[in-house]
Coordinates of C-alpha atoms in Angstrom, one line a residue:
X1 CA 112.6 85.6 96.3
X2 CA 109.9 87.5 98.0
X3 CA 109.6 91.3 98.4
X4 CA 110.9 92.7 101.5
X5 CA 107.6 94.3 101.6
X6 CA 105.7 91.0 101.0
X7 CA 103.0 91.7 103.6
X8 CA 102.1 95.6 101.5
X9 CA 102.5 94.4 97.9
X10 CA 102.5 90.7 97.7
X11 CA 105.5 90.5 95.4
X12 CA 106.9 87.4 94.9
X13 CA 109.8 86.7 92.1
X14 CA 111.3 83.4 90.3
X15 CA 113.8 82.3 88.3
X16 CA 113.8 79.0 85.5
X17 CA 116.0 78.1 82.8
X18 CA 113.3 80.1 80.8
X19 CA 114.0 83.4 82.9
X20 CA 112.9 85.5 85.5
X21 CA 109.0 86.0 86.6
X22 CA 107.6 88.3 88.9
X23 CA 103.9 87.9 90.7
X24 CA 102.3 90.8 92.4
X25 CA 99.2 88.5 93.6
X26 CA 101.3 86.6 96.0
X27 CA 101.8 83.8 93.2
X28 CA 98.0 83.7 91.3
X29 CA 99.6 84.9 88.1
X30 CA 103.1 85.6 86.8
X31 CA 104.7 87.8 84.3
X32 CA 107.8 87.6 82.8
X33 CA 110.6 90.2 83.7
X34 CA 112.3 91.5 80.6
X35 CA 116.3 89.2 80.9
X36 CA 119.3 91.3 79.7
X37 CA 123.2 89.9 79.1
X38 CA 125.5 92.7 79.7
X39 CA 129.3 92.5 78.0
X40 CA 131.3 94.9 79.5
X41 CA 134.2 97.0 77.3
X42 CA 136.5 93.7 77.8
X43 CA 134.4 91.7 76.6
X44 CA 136.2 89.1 73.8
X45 CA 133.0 89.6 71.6
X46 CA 134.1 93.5 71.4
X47 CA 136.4 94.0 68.1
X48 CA 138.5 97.3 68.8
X49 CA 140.1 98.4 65.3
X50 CA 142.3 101.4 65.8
X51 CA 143.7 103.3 69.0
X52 CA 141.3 102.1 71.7
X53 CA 143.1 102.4 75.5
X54 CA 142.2 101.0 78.4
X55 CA 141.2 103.9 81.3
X56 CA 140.5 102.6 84.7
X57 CA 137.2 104.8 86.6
X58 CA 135.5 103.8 89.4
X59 CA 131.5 104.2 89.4
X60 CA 131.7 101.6 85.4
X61 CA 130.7 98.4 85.1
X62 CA 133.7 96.5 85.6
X63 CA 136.2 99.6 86.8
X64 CA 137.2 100.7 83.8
X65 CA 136.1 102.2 80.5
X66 CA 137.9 101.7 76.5
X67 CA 138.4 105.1 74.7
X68 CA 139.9 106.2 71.7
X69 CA 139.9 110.1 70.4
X70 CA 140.8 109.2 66.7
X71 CA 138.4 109.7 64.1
X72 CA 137.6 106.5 62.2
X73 CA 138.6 104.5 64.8
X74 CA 135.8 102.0 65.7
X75 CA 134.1 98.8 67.6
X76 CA 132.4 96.1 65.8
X77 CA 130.2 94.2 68.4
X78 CA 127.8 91.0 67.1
X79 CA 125.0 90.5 69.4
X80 CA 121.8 88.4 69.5
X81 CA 118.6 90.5 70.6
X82 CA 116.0 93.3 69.7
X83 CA 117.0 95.7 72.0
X84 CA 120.5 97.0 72.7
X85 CA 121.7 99.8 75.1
X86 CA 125.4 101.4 75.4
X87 CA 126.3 102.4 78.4
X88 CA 129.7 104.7 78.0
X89 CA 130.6 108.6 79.5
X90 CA 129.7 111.8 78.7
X91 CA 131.8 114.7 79.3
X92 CA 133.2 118.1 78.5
X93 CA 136.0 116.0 76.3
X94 CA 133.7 113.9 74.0
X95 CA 133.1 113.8 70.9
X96 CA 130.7 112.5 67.8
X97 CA 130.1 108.6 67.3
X98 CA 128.2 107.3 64.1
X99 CA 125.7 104.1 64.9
X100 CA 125.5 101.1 62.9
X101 CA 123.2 98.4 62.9
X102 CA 123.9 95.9 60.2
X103 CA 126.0 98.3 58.1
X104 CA 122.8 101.1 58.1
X105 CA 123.5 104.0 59.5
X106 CA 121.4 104.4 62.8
X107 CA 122.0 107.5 63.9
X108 CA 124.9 109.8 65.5
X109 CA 125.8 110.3 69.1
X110 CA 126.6 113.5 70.6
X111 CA 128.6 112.5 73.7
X112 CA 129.4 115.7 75.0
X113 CA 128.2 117.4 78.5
X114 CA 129.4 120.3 81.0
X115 CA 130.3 117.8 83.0
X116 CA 131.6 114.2 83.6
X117 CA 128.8 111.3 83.5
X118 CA 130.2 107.7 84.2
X119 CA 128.5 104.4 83.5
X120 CA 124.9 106.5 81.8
X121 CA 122.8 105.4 78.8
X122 CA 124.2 106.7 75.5
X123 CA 122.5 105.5 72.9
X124 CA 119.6 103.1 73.0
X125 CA 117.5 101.0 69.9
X126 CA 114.6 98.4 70.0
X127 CA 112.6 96.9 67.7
X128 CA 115.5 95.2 66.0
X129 CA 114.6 92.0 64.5
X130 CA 115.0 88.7 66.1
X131 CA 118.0 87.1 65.4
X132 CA 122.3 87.8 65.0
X133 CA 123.2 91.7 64.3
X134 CA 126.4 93.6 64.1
X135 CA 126.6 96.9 66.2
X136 CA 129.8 99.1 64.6
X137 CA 130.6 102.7 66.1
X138 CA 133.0 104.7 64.6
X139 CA 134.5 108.1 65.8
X140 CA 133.3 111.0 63.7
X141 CA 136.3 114.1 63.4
X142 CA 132.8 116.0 64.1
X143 CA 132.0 117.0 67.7
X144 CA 130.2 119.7 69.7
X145 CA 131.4 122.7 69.5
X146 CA 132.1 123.1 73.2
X147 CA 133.9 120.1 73.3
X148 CA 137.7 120.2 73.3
X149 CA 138.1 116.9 71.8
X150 CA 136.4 113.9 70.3
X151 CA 136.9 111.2 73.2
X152 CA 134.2 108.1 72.9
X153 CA 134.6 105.7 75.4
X154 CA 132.7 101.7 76.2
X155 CA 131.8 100.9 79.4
X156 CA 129.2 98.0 78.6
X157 CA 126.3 96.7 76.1
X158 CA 123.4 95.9 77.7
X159 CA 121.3 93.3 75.2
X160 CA 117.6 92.5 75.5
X161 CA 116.0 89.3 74.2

């Protein structure tokens, strides 16, 4: 594909079974553009355990997010990568998650905001090894304290080789 702009920035991009490169020299050299596989919250790799529902939004991934507002309940999600990103809602309504990677606790997510976000960044880790790794997210019965509940919701996982 070339940039629509070809003639100002000489931008040129292309695509092998070894991924996507992009040249800014009109094709003299070529650098490799970070790939990504997203799995969106229906995803058959995404283990639900508990009282997850299906909500349909517009503005997510695949029109339609997976909650739950029960403390304890959780996702288990392998992937293969050394970078992951969830991509969920914020909102007046959310809670606390807990983050695992591997069964070590990574961190906690405060999902709350004054005001509805759909389809944003939530949490985000690199540096993760190469190699297979088990994402689990489990509702904490903690949230924020203007919050009036602990909603978590899954629109998509976004995994970088």
């Amino acid at each position: 594909a070339i940039s629509p702009d070809y003639n100002n920035d000489n931008t040129i991009f292309a695509g092998s079974y070894k991924g996507v490169f992009r040249s800014r020299d009109g094709g003299a050299s070529w650098v490799k553009v970070q790939n990504f596989n997203q799995y969106d919250d229906n995803s058959p790799r995404i283990v639900y355990v508990g009282s997850w529902k299906t909500y349909y939004l517009n503005g997510t991934v695949a029109s339609g997010i997976k909650y739950s507002n029960i403390p304890g309940d959780e996702l288990i999600f392998p992937f293969n990568g050394g970078s992951l990103k969830w991509i969920g809602t914020r909102g007046p309504q959310h809670g606390m998650a807990y983050i695992y990677i591997d069964d070590q606790l990574s961190g906690t997510v405060d999902l709350y905001a004054s005001g509805t976000e759909v389809s944003v960044p939530v949490f985000q880790i690199s540096g993760v090894s190469a190699g297979m790794h088990i994402l689990k997210i489990v509702i904490s019965s903690d949230r924020n304290q203007s919050s009036s509940s602990n909603i978590v919701t899954v629109d998509a996982f976004d995994i970088y080789q």
